[in-house]
Amino acid sequence: MADMDIGIIGMAVMGSNLALNMADHGFKVAAYNRTASLTKEVMEKTPHKNLQGFYDLAEFLHSLKSPRRVMLMIKAGKPVDSVIDELIPQLDKGDIIIDGGNSFFEDTIRRYKYLQEKGINYFGVGISGGEKGARFGPSIMPGGNKDEYKHVQPILEAISAHVGEEPCCTYIGDNGAGHYVKMVHNGIEYADMQLIAETYLLLRHVGGFDNKKLSQIFHDWNKGELHSYLIGITADIFAENDENGQPGQLVDKILDSAGQKGTGRWTSIQSLKQGVDISMITAACNTRVLSNLLEERKKAASEITAPVYDDKVGEDFIEEVRKSLYAAKIIAYAQGFSLYNSASEKYGWHLDFGKIASIFRAGCIIQAEFLNKITEAYKKNKNLTNLMFDEFFLNNINENQSSLRNIICLAIRKGIPIPAFSSALQYIDAHRSPQIGANLIQAQRDYFGAHTYARIDKDGVFHHKWQEHYN
Ligand code: NAP
């Protein structure tokens, strides 16, 4: 009997947890996985009255109510194309494929058009929150045809995280908009994490604080305006003892080399294509890349002399760092949301920036108190070109920029790498400074390539016959 509300293909970590989440919310879920043993394992380990495993794709599809909703929770890339091609001959016009994986948004745009031509609706859905989010409520970013959204909305909203009664799920925009918003969300997450890592270096190597004190500092910060998931888990991390029963905390035993799965890099590449400065996200990607060069770093540490700077700082340094972290966080989000702004125009998505910030408030890694301020900023002015110019954020930057300058100077004197903090200040100064050297660059371009220049005192485009003294 075709009475299942939705079918999920892919029973790995994300798919199985989403299936259980849906089942908990009263939806009848059909589960299928390419390798049957995984479906069997899920059915045995986590049986649920609303979850049924299938071991044959045709039977799985026949079990679904019309229009059939088939959600793919599989490895992004080629597997998504091959499963779609396998599904097409077995689906009817009006059926719906939902890709809940981390697909690249341009692939989603391509697949959306491809399936539209065949009369099949396609939703590219960004899902954030990892395993726990999938099981108990992620932040969900659906993109696709607005008129057809009603067919997936009840399920997606029900299973998403909630802030009070509000679901952390909203229709984002046409075709690839959902996956785009998820991609940049991950980029912002990179910058957020990098800033916290730099904060740690400052407090530890300039402040001289031990892990116990660091845990207390982050714990205190988490009670104030920096309240967020990442600050909270960082407080826990500093308090965690070594797993092998050795003295000290686990964080000190972890190799200083970070991994990445690529969504931060995608965001950076995309920003260059769109011509938007997201230097903090790029700095975060570069730092992870550099962290992997363990041998080269060892060689540099032994061959490049470290600066000598041993001035002591007092307890007030903690507050300087806190203020700097907040100001730099504003810039990270200003950069990320500028990218959204440009994409909204470029792809005609009409993104609702305030709403996007609001669905990040729970379920995902970047959930934070701070996001309410972004929603408020766009409520006051939906045409805000850059978050820096919202009154609240502007006041904060003005109040805290001297702290930001101080901590950066201290880090430079001490030789501590803080690329994200530095990029934040560079971004502020490049915006604020009346001159950023572009006049000289235009002169050079005109000199060697007749690329022309504009003048400050009259309209038009000019080329100058430069006196060539060089050589
Ligand atoms: P995954 O490790 O990314 O992928 C494994 C799943 O993909 C298995 O079900 C596997 O089936 C299936 N698969 C791989 N190649 C296939 C093919 N050619 N045809 C059919 N199925 C194929 O699983 P995951 O970690 O649960 O993630 C699922 C999706 O969610 C991914 O796009 C991931 O990037 C995204 N995501 C993950 C997280 C997270 O925290 N893990 C968070 C957000 C989003 P077999 O068992 O048959 O190999």
Short mmCIF file of C-alpha atoms and ligand atoms in Angstrom, two decimals:
data_model
loop_
_atom_site.label_atom_id
_atom_site.label_comp_id
_atom_site.label_asym_id
_atom_site.label_seq_id
_atom_site.Cartn_x
_atom_site.Cartn_y
_atom_site.Cartn_z
CA MET A 1 0.00 0.00 0.00
CA ALA A 2 1.36 3.45 -0.94
CA ASP A 3 1.01 5.08 2.47
CA MET A 4 4.53 6.21 3.35
CA ASP A 5 4.91 9.99 3.71
CA ILE A 6 8.51 10.19 2.56
CA GLY A 7 11.34 7.94 1.44
CA ILE A 8 14.97 8.47 2.35
CA ILE A 9 17.80 7.06 0.25
CA GLY A 10 21.05 6.89 2.24
CA MET A 11 21.07 5.35 5.70
CA ALA A 12 24.50 6.59 6.84
CA VAL A 13 24.79 8.96 9.83
CA MET A 14 22.70 11.83 8.46
CA GLY A 15 20.02 9.86 6.60
CA SER A 16 19.27 7.45 9.44
CA ASN A 17 19.07 10.23 12.03
CA LEU A 18 16.81 12.37 9.83
CA ALA A 19 14.60 9.34 9.23
CA LEU A 20 14.22 8.78 12.98
CA ASN A 21 13.56 12.49 13.52
CA MET A 22 10.76 12.37 10.91
CA ALA A 23 9.40 9.16 12.41
CA ASP A 24 9.32 10.78 15.86
CA HIS A 25 7.21 13.57 14.37
CA GLY A 26 4.59 11.12 13.16
CA PHE A 27 5.64 10.82 9.51
CA LYS A 28 5.78 7.34 8.00
CA VAL A 29 9.29 6.98 6.59
CA ALA A 30 10.55 4.47 4.02
CA ALA A 31 14.28 3.80 4.33
CA TYR A 32 16.56 2.56 1.56
CA ASN A 33 20.32 2.31 1.15
CA ARG A 34 22.38 1.14 -1.84
CA THR A 35 24.10 -1.38 0.40
CA ALA A 36 21.27 -3.36 2.00
CA SER A 37 23.24 -4.31 5.12
CA LEU A 38 23.22 -0.69 6.30
CA THR A 39 19.40 -0.48 6.11
CA LYS A 40 19.21 -3.76 8.02
CA GLU A 41 21.59 -2.46 10.67
CA VAL A 42 19.53 0.74 11.16
CA MET A 43 16.28 -1.22 11.38
CA GLU A 44 17.78 -3.58 13.96
CA LYS A 45 19.57 -0.99 16.08
CA THR A 46 16.90 1.72 16.04
CA PRO A 47 13.49 0.16 15.30
CA HIS A 48 10.61 2.65 15.14
CA LYS A 49 6.92 2.07 14.43
CA ASN A 50 6.96 4.79 11.74
CA LEU A 51 10.14 3.58 10.02
CA GLN A 52 10.19 0.79 7.47
CA GLY A 53 13.26 -0.56 5.70
CA PHE A 54 13.21 -1.52 2.01
CA TYR A 55 15.73 -3.64 0.14
CA ASP A 56 14.45 -3.10 -3.37
CA LEU A 57 14.31 0.37 -4.96
CA ALA A 58 11.08 -0.28 -6.91
CA GLU A 59 9.30 -1.53 -3.77
CA PHE A 60 10.62 1.47 -1.84
CA LEU A 61 9.20 3.85 -4.47
CA HIS A 62 5.87 1.99 -4.66
CA SER A 63 5.41 2.43 -0.92
CA LEU A 64 5.28 6.26 -1.20
CA LYS A 65 2.17 8.44 -1.28
CA SER A 66 1.68 10.63 -4.35
CA PRO A 67 3.30 13.02 -5.09
CA ARG A 68 6.22 10.89 -4.03
CA ARG A 69 8.84 12.59 -1.88
CA VAL A 70 12.25 10.99 -2.19
CA MET A 71 15.03 12.47 -0.10
CA LEU A 72 18.67 11.77 -0.95
CA MET A 73 21.03 11.70 2.01
CA ILE A 74 24.07 10.36 0.18
CA LYS A 75 27.62 11.39 -0.58
CA ALA A 76 27.63 14.66 -2.56
CA GLY A 77 28.89 14.79 -6.16
CA LYS A 78 28.57 12.03 -8.78
CA PRO A 79 26.52 9.64 -6.56
CA VAL A 80 23.69 12.22 -6.55
CA ASP A 81 23.63 12.34 -10.38
CA SER A 82 23.70 8.58 -10.70
CA VAL A 83 20.89 8.04 -8.18
CA ILE A 84 18.80 10.74 -9.89
CA ASP A 85 19.26 8.98 -13.23
CA GLU A 86 18.24 5.71 -11.64
CA LEU A 87 15.11 7.32 -10.16
CA ILE A 88 13.87 9.25 -13.23
CA PRO A 89 12.36 6.29 -15.15
CA GLN A 90 10.62 5.10 -11.99
CA LEU A 91 9.05 8.45 -11.00
CA ASP A 92 5.93 10.22 -12.27
CA LYS A 93 5.50 13.85 -13.27
CA GLY A 94 4.97 15.95 -10.14
CA ASP A 95 7.03 13.66 -7.91
CA ILE A 96 9.69 15.32 -5.80
CA ILE A 97 13.38 14.64 -5.25
CA ILE A 98 14.96 16.37 -2.26
CA ASP A 99 18.75 16.50 -2.01
CA GLY A 100 19.59 17.05 1.66
CA GLY A 101 23.35 16.51 1.24
CA ASN A 102 26.13 19.05 0.96
CA SER A 103 25.85 19.43 -2.81
CA PHE A 104 27.61 22.27 -4.60
CA PHE A 105 24.94 24.86 -5.44
CA GLU A 106 25.87 25.01 -9.14
CA ASP A 107 25.22 21.25 -9.36
CA THR A 108 21.85 21.88 -7.72
CA ILE A 109 20.99 24.58 -10.29
CA ARG A 110 21.94 22.16 -13.10
CA ARG A 111 19.96 19.25 -11.61
CA TYR A 112 16.95 21.48 -10.93
CA LYS A 113 16.76 22.46 -14.62
CA TYR A 114 17.39 18.89 -15.78
CA LEU A 115 14.57 17.52 -13.64
CA GLN A 116 12.23 20.44 -14.38
CA GLU A 117 12.39 19.45 -18.06
CA LYS A 118 11.21 15.98 -17.04
CA GLY A 119 8.36 17.32 -14.88
CA ILE A 120 10.02 16.27 -11.63
CA ASN A 121 10.36 18.79 -8.81
CA TYR A 122 13.75 19.17 -7.21
CA PHE A 123 14.69 20.71 -3.89
CA GLY A 124 18.27 21.38 -2.87
CA VAL A 125 18.13 21.52 0.91
CA GLY A 126 20.98 22.72 3.10
CA ILE A 127 20.96 20.91 6.44
CA SER A 128 23.20 22.02 9.28
CA GLY A 129 23.76 20.51 12.68
CA GLY A 130 25.60 17.26 12.06
CA GLU A 131 24.44 13.96 13.51
CA LYS A 132 22.77 15.38 16.62
CA GLY A 133 21.02 18.11 14.64
CA ALA A 134 19.71 15.56 12.14
CA ARG A 135 18.31 13.44 14.98
CA PHE A 136 16.79 16.16 17.17
CA GLY A 137 16.41 19.28 15.02
CA PRO A 138 18.76 20.82 12.47
CA SER A 139 18.69 24.21 10.81
CA ILE A 140 17.18 23.65 7.35
CA MET A 141 17.64 25.76 4.20
CA PRO A 142 15.34 24.58 1.39
CA GLY A 143 15.75 25.86 -2.18
CA GLY A 144 13.52 25.05 -5.15
CA ASN A 145 10.21 25.95 -6.75
CA LYS A 146 8.23 28.19 -4.39
CA ASP A 147 4.82 26.89 -5.51
CA GLU A 148 5.83 23.29 -4.88
CA TYR A 149 7.40 24.05 -1.50
CA LYS A 150 4.07 23.28 0.21
CA HIS A 151 4.70 19.57 -0.48
CA VAL A 152 7.89 19.47 1.61
CA GLN A 153 7.30 22.33 4.06
CA PRO A 154 5.31 20.42 6.76
CA ILE A 155 7.95 17.70 7.11
CA LEU A 156 10.97 20.00 6.98
CA GLU A 157 9.51 22.49 9.44
CA ALA A 158 8.40 19.77 11.86
CA ILE A 159 11.83 18.14 12.06
CA SER A 160 13.85 21.36 12.22
CA ALA A 161 15.18 22.94 15.40
CA HIS A 162 12.81 25.47 16.97
CA VAL A 163 13.26 28.74 18.81
CA GLY A 164 10.06 28.88 20.84
CA GLU A 165 7.37 28.09 18.28
CA GLU A 166 9.45 29.26 15.31
CA PRO A 167 10.99 26.56 13.11
CA CYS A 168 14.62 27.02 12.03
CA CYS A 169 13.56 26.29 8.48
CA THR A 170 12.39 28.74 5.86
CA TYR A 171 12.00 28.72 2.11
CA ILE A 172 15.24 30.30 0.85
CA GLY A 173 14.79 30.81 -2.89
CA ASP A 174 14.71 29.16 -6.31
CA ASN A 175 16.93 26.29 -7.58
CA GLY A 176 20.35 26.33 -5.81
CA ALA A 177 19.57 29.02 -3.19
CA GLY A 178 19.31 26.59 -0.26
CA HIS A 179 22.63 24.91 -0.96
CA TYR A 180 24.26 28.30 -1.57
CA VAL A 181 23.08 29.63 1.79
CA LYS A 182 24.32 26.44 3.48
CA MET A 183 27.71 26.78 1.76
CA VAL A 184 28.23 30.34 3.02
CA HIS A 185 26.89 29.34 6.45
CA ASN A 186 29.77 26.83 6.56
CA GLY A 187 32.20 29.55 5.44
CA ILE A 188 31.03 31.78 8.29
CA GLU A 189 31.47 28.80 10.63
CA TYR A 190 35.12 28.56 9.49
CA ALA A 191 35.69 32.24 10.33
CA ASP A 192 33.90 31.92 13.70
CA MET A 193 36.04 28.92 14.66
CA GLN A 194 39.26 30.59 13.47
CA LEU A 195 38.52 33.69 15.57
CA ILE A 196 37.99 31.51 18.64
CA ALA A 197 41.24 29.64 17.92
CA GLU A 198 43.11 32.98 17.67
CA THR A 199 41.44 34.15 20.88
CA TYR A 200 42.81 31.01 22.54
CA LEU A 201 46.35 31.77 21.28
CA LEU A 202 46.13 35.33 22.58
CA LEU A 203 44.80 34.37 26.01
CA ARG A 204 47.29 31.58 26.34
CA HIS A 205 50.49 33.10 24.95
CA VAL A 206 49.99 36.80 25.63
CA GLY A 207 47.74 36.45 28.68
CA GLY A 208 49.57 33.42 30.05
CA PHE A 209 46.32 31.75 31.20
CA ASP A 210 46.09 28.00 31.74
CA ASN A 211 43.29 25.72 30.49
CA LYS A 212 41.34 25.94 33.74
CA LYS A 213 41.28 29.73 33.49
CA LEU A 214 40.48 29.57 29.76
CA SER A 215 37.50 27.34 30.48
CA GLN A 216 36.28 29.82 33.09
CA ILE A 217 36.75 32.79 30.70
CA PHE A 218 34.76 31.12 27.92
CA HIS A 219 32.15 29.99 30.41
CA ASP A 220 31.74 33.61 31.60
CA TRP A 221 31.65 34.94 28.05
CA ASN A 222 28.91 32.47 27.24
CA LYS A 223 26.64 34.25 29.73
CA GLY A 224 26.89 37.53 27.83
CA GLU A 225 26.57 38.91 24.31
CA LEU A 226 28.95 36.25 22.94
CA HIS A 227 26.54 33.49 24.04
CA SER A 228 26.77 30.79 21.35
CA TYR A 229 27.19 27.08 20.73
CA LEU A 230 30.86 27.47 19.74
CA ILE A 231 31.81 29.53 22.82
CA GLY A 232 29.95 27.00 25.01
CA ILE A 233 31.68 23.92 23.59
CA THR A 234 35.06 25.70 23.76
CA ALA A 235 34.55 26.23 27.52
CA ASP A 236 33.88 22.46 27.82
CA ILE A 237 36.90 21.54 25.69
CA PHE A 238 39.39 23.39 27.91
CA ALA A 239 38.01 21.56 30.95
CA GLU A 240 38.26 18.06 29.44
CA ASN A 241 41.00 15.89 30.92
CA ASP A 242 43.21 13.70 28.79
CA GLU A 243 41.42 10.53 27.73
CA ASN A 244 44.41 8.32 28.59
CA GLY A 245 44.35 9.26 32.24
CA GLN A 246 47.56 11.25 31.85
CA PRO A 247 47.83 14.60 33.63
CA GLY A 248 46.63 17.69 31.80
CA GLN A 249 43.84 18.40 29.35
CA LEU A 250 43.08 16.63 26.09
CA VAL A 251 43.29 19.83 24.03
CA ASP A 252 47.07 19.97 24.64
CA LYS A 253 47.52 16.44 23.30
CA ILE A 254 45.71 17.04 19.99
CA LEU A 255 47.94 17.50 16.93
CA ASP A 256 47.97 21.12 15.71
CA SER A 257 46.70 20.25 12.22
CA ALA A 258 43.09 20.92 11.13
CA GLY A 259 40.98 19.10 8.55
CA GLN A 260 38.37 20.47 6.17
CA LYS A 261 35.76 18.99 3.88
CA GLY A 262 35.67 21.78 1.30
CA THR A 263 32.58 23.97 1.85
CA GLY A 264 34.73 26.79 3.28
CA ARG A 265 36.97 26.59 0.22
CA TRP A 266 33.91 26.63 -2.08
CA THR A 267 32.74 29.81 -0.32
CA SER A 268 36.10 31.47 -0.82
CA ILE A 269 36.33 30.53 -4.50
CA GLN A 270 32.78 31.75 -5.01
CA SER A 271 33.55 35.09 -3.35
CA LEU A 272 36.39 35.70 -5.82
CA LYS A 273 34.05 34.88 -8.72
CA GLN A 274 31.42 37.28 -7.36
CA GLY A 275 33.97 39.97 -6.46
CA VAL A 276 33.10 40.12 -2.76
CA ASP A 277 35.74 40.45 -0.02
CA ILE A 278 35.36 37.65 2.52
CA SER A 279 38.97 37.79 3.66
CA MET A 280 38.19 36.32 7.09
CA ILE A 281 36.69 33.14 5.67
CA THR A 282 39.60 32.84 3.23
CA ALA A 283 42.05 33.43 6.09
CA ALA A 284 40.37 30.62 8.03
CA CYS A 285 40.71 28.24 5.04
CA ASN A 286 44.35 29.21 4.50
CA THR A 287 45.18 28.70 8.16
CA ARG A 288 43.77 25.17 8.07
CA VAL A 289 45.85 24.49 4.93
CA LEU A 290 48.97 25.90 6.58
CA SER A 291 48.32 23.94 9.76
CA ASN A 292 48.81 20.74 7.76
CA LEU A 293 52.41 21.68 6.75
CA LEU A 294 53.80 20.19 9.92
CA GLU A 295 57.35 19.54 8.64
CA GLU A 296 57.65 22.96 7.00
CA ARG A 297 56.40 24.64 10.18
CA LYS A 298 58.95 22.73 12.26
CA LYS A 299 61.73 23.87 9.90
CA ALA A 300 60.52 27.49 9.97
CA ALA A 301 60.30 27.41 13.79
CA SER A 302 63.92 26.33 14.03
CA GLU A 303 65.28 28.64 11.30
CA ILE A 304 63.27 31.88 11.54
CA THR A 305 64.06 33.81 14.70
CA ALA A 306 61.10 34.41 16.97
CA PRO A 307 60.56 37.97 18.23
CA VAL A 308 61.45 38.65 21.85
CA TYR A 309 58.57 40.34 23.63
CA ASP A 310 57.87 39.57 27.25
CA ASP A 311 55.75 42.47 28.48
CA LYS A 312 53.11 41.23 30.87
CA VAL A 313 49.41 41.97 30.54
CA GLY A 314 46.89 42.13 33.37
CA GLU A 315 43.40 40.73 33.88
CA ASP A 316 41.96 43.62 31.84
CA PHE A 317 43.47 41.95 28.77
CA ILE A 318 40.63 39.39 28.96
CA GLU A 319 38.05 42.12 28.40
CA GLU A 320 40.12 43.60 25.54
CA VAL A 321 40.11 40.22 23.82
CA ARG A 322 36.39 39.73 24.42
CA LYS A 323 35.55 43.09 22.88
CA SER A 324 37.85 42.36 19.94
CA LEU A 325 36.24 38.98 19.39
CA TYR A 326 32.80 40.56 19.23
CA ALA A 327 33.93 43.31 16.83
CA ALA A 328 35.73 40.82 14.57
CA LYS A 329 32.69 38.51 14.63
CA ILE A 330 30.62 41.41 13.32
CA ILE A 331 33.01 41.72 10.38
CA ALA A 332 32.92 37.96 9.66
CA TYR A 333 29.12 38.12 9.39
CA ALA A 334 29.24 41.42 7.48
CA GLN A 335 31.44 39.67 4.91
CA GLY A 336 29.28 36.53 4.74
CA PHE A 337 26.07 38.51 4.40
CA SER A 338 27.65 40.75 1.73
CA LEU A 339 28.22 37.57 -0.25
CA TYR A 340 24.54 36.65 0.22
CA ASN A 341 23.60 40.13 -0.92
CA SER A 342 25.61 39.85 -4.11
CA ALA A 343 24.35 36.29 -4.82
CA SER A 344 20.75 37.34 -4.28
CA GLU A 345 21.10 39.82 -7.14
CA LYS A 346 23.30 37.65 -9.35
CA TYR A 347 20.98 34.62 -9.21
CA GLY A 348 17.66 36.49 -8.72
CA TRP A 349 16.94 34.68 -5.44
CA HIS A 350 15.46 37.60 -3.44
CA LEU A 351 17.08 36.30 -0.27
CA ASP A 352 15.54 37.41 3.02
CA PHE A 353 18.72 38.08 5.02
CA GLY A 354 16.96 38.67 8.34
CA LYS A 355 15.08 35.40 8.03
CA ILE A 356 18.27 33.55 7.08
CA ALA A 357 19.99 34.83 10.25
CA SER A 358 16.94 33.77 12.29
CA ILE A 359 17.02 30.13 11.12
CA PHE A 360 20.66 29.89 12.24
CA ARG A 361 19.57 30.58 15.85
CA ALA A 362 19.22 26.90 16.74
CA GLY A 363 20.21 23.50 15.40
CA CYS A 364 23.42 24.57 13.71
CA ILE A 365 27.04 25.15 14.68
CA ILE A 366 26.93 28.95 14.35
CA GLN A 367 23.84 29.36 16.56
CA ALA A 368 24.35 32.49 18.66
CA GLU A 369 22.66 35.31 20.54
CA PHE A 370 24.30 37.65 18.05
CA LEU A 371 22.08 36.44 15.17
CA ASN A 372 19.06 38.24 16.67
CA LYS A 373 20.94 41.49 16.11
CA ILE A 374 21.39 40.64 12.42
CA THR A 375 17.68 39.89 12.06
CA GLU A 376 16.86 43.20 13.80
CA ALA A 377 19.28 45.07 11.51
CA TYR A 378 17.57 43.79 8.36
CA LYS A 379 14.12 44.37 9.92
CA LYS A 380 15.08 48.04 10.33
CA ASN A 381 16.52 48.27 6.82
CA LYS A 382 16.02 45.42 4.38
CA ASN A 383 18.25 47.21 1.86
CA LEU A 384 21.22 47.37 4.21
CA THR A 385 24.27 46.95 1.94
CA ASN A 386 26.68 45.96 4.68
CA LEU A 387 25.94 44.91 8.27
CA MET A 388 28.71 47.25 9.49
CA PHE A 389 26.41 50.18 8.75
CA ASP A 390 23.61 49.07 11.05
CA GLU A 391 23.56 51.41 14.06
CA PHE A 392 24.07 48.67 16.65
CA PHE A 393 27.00 47.08 14.84
CA LEU A 394 28.52 50.46 13.91
CA ASN A 395 28.47 51.58 17.56
CA ASN A 396 30.08 48.34 18.58
CA ILE A 397 32.85 48.67 15.98
CA ASN A 398 33.50 52.26 17.06
CA GLU A 399 33.57 51.31 20.74
CA ASN A 400 35.76 48.22 20.29
CA GLN A 401 38.13 49.02 17.47
CA SER A 402 40.84 50.33 19.81
CA SER A 403 40.81 46.97 21.66
CA LEU A 404 41.05 45.21 18.31
CA ARG A 405 44.06 47.34 17.34
CA ASN A 406 45.72 46.72 20.73
CA ILE A 407 45.39 42.95 20.70
CA ILE A 408 46.62 42.77 17.08
CA CYS A 409 49.70 44.88 17.97
CA LEU A 410 50.43 42.62 20.94
CA ALA A 411 50.10 39.49 18.80
CA ILE A 412 52.40 40.93 16.14
CA ARG A 413 55.03 41.91 18.70
CA LYS A 414 54.87 38.46 20.22
CA GLY A 415 54.86 36.71 16.79
CA ILE A 416 51.46 35.05 17.22
CA PRO A 417 49.56 34.41 13.97
CA ILE A 418 46.08 35.93 14.09
CA PRO A 419 45.05 36.17 10.40
CA ALA A 420 41.29 36.37 11.01
CA PHE A 421 41.52 39.20 13.58
CA SER A 422 43.98 41.02 11.28
CA SER A 423 41.71 40.56 8.24
CA ALA A 424 38.79 41.98 10.23
CA LEU A 425 40.74 45.13 11.02
CA GLN A 426 42.06 45.39 7.46
CA TYR A 427 38.48 45.20 6.22
CA ILE A 428 37.43 48.01 8.56
CA ASP A 429 40.41 50.17 7.61
CA ALA A 430 40.08 49.50 3.88
CA HIS A 431 36.46 50.71 4.13
CA ARG A 432 37.20 53.62 6.44
CA SER A 433 40.41 54.98 4.97
CA PRO A 434 39.92 57.87 2.53
CA GLN A 435 42.74 56.50 0.40
CA ILE A 436 43.61 52.85 -0.19
CA GLY A 437 46.23 53.28 -2.92
CA ALA A 438 43.98 52.47 -5.86
CA ASN A 439 44.89 55.77 -7.59
CA LEU A 440 48.50 54.57 -7.89
CA ILE A 441 47.36 51.16 -9.13
CA GLN A 442 45.25 52.84 -11.83
CA ALA A 443 48.27 54.98 -12.82
CA GLN A 444 50.43 51.85 -13.12
CA ARG A 445 47.72 50.06 -15.15
CA ASP A 446 47.42 53.03 -17.46
CA TYR A 447 51.24 53.30 -17.75
CA PHE A 448 51.88 49.70 -18.79
CA GLY A 449 48.59 48.73 -20.38
CA ALA A 450 46.70 51.91 -21.35
CA HIS A 451 43.88 50.67 -19.09
CA THR A 452 42.71 54.30 -18.52
CA TYR A 453 41.62 55.94 -15.28
CA ALA A 454 38.85 58.18 -13.92
CA ARG A 455 39.70 61.59 -12.39
CA ILE A 456 38.47 63.11 -9.14
CA ASP A 457 37.86 66.54 -10.70
CA LYS A 458 35.97 65.77 -13.92
CA ASP A 459 33.83 63.04 -15.50
CA GLY A 460 35.12 60.77 -18.22
CA VAL A 461 37.73 58.13 -18.91
CA PHE A 462 41.32 59.22 -19.45
CA HIS A 463 44.56 57.86 -20.79
CA HIS A 464 47.84 59.66 -20.19
CA LYS A 465 50.98 59.51 -22.28
CA TRP A 466 53.39 58.74 -19.40
CA GLN A 467 57.03 59.96 -19.55
CA GLU A 468 58.98 56.71 -19.81
CA HIS A 469 62.16 57.12 -17.77
CA TYR A 470 62.36 53.50 -16.67
CA ASN A 471 65.20 51.70 -18.57
P1 NAP B 1 28.27 10.11 3.63
O1 NAP B 1 29.36 9.42 4.37
O2 NAP B 1 28.52 11.43 3.06
O3 NAP B 1 27.78 9.15 2.45
C1 NAP B 1 27.48 7.79 2.67
C2 NAP B 1 26.13 7.44 2.06
O4 NAP B 1 26.14 7.73 0.65
C3 NAP B 1 25.83 5.97 2.19
O5 NAP B 1 24.46 5.82 2.41
C4 NAP B 1 26.24 5.43 0.83
O6 NAP B 1 25.65 4.22 0.48
C5 NAP B 1 25.76 6.54 -0.05
N1 NAP B 1 26.37 6.50 -1.38
C6 NAP B 1 27.63 6.79 -1.70
N2 NAP B 1 27.82 6.63 -3.03
C7 NAP B 1 26.63 6.21 -3.53
C8 NAP B 1 26.18 5.88 -4.83
N3 NAP B 1 26.99 5.97 -5.90
N4 NAP B 1 24.90 5.48 -4.98
C9 NAP B 1 24.08 5.40 -3.92
N5 NAP B 1 24.43 5.72 -2.66
C10 NAP B 1 25.70 6.10 -2.48
O7 NAP B 1 26.95 10.14 4.58
P2 NAP B 1 26.53 11.20 5.70
O8 NAP B 1 27.68 11.63 6.53
O9 NAP B 1 25.33 10.63 6.34
O10 NAP B 1 26.12 12.49 4.84
C11 NAP B 1 25.08 12.46 3.87
C12 NAP B 1 25.05 13.81 3.18
O11 NAP B 1 24.79 14.83 4.16
C13 NAP B 1 26.38 14.20 2.53
O12 NAP B 1 26.14 14.96 1.38
C14 NAP B 1 27.04 15.06 3.58
O13 NAP B 1 27.99 15.97 3.03
C15 NAP B 1 25.83 15.80 4.15
N6 NAP B 1 25.99 16.31 5.49
C16 NAP B 1 26.67 15.63 6.42
C17 NAP B 1 26.80 16.15 7.71
C18 NAP B 1 27.52 15.39 8.77
O14 NAP B 1 27.71 15.97 9.86
N7 NAP B 1 27.93 14.13 8.52
C19 NAP B 1 26.20 17.36 8.03
C20 NAP B 1 25.46 18.02 7.07
C21 NAP B 1 25.38 17.49 5.81
P3 NAP B 1 26.45 2.85 0.69
O15 NAP B 1 26.22 2.48 2.13
O16 NAP B 1 25.82 1.90 -0.25
O17 NAP B 1 27.89 3.10 0.38
#
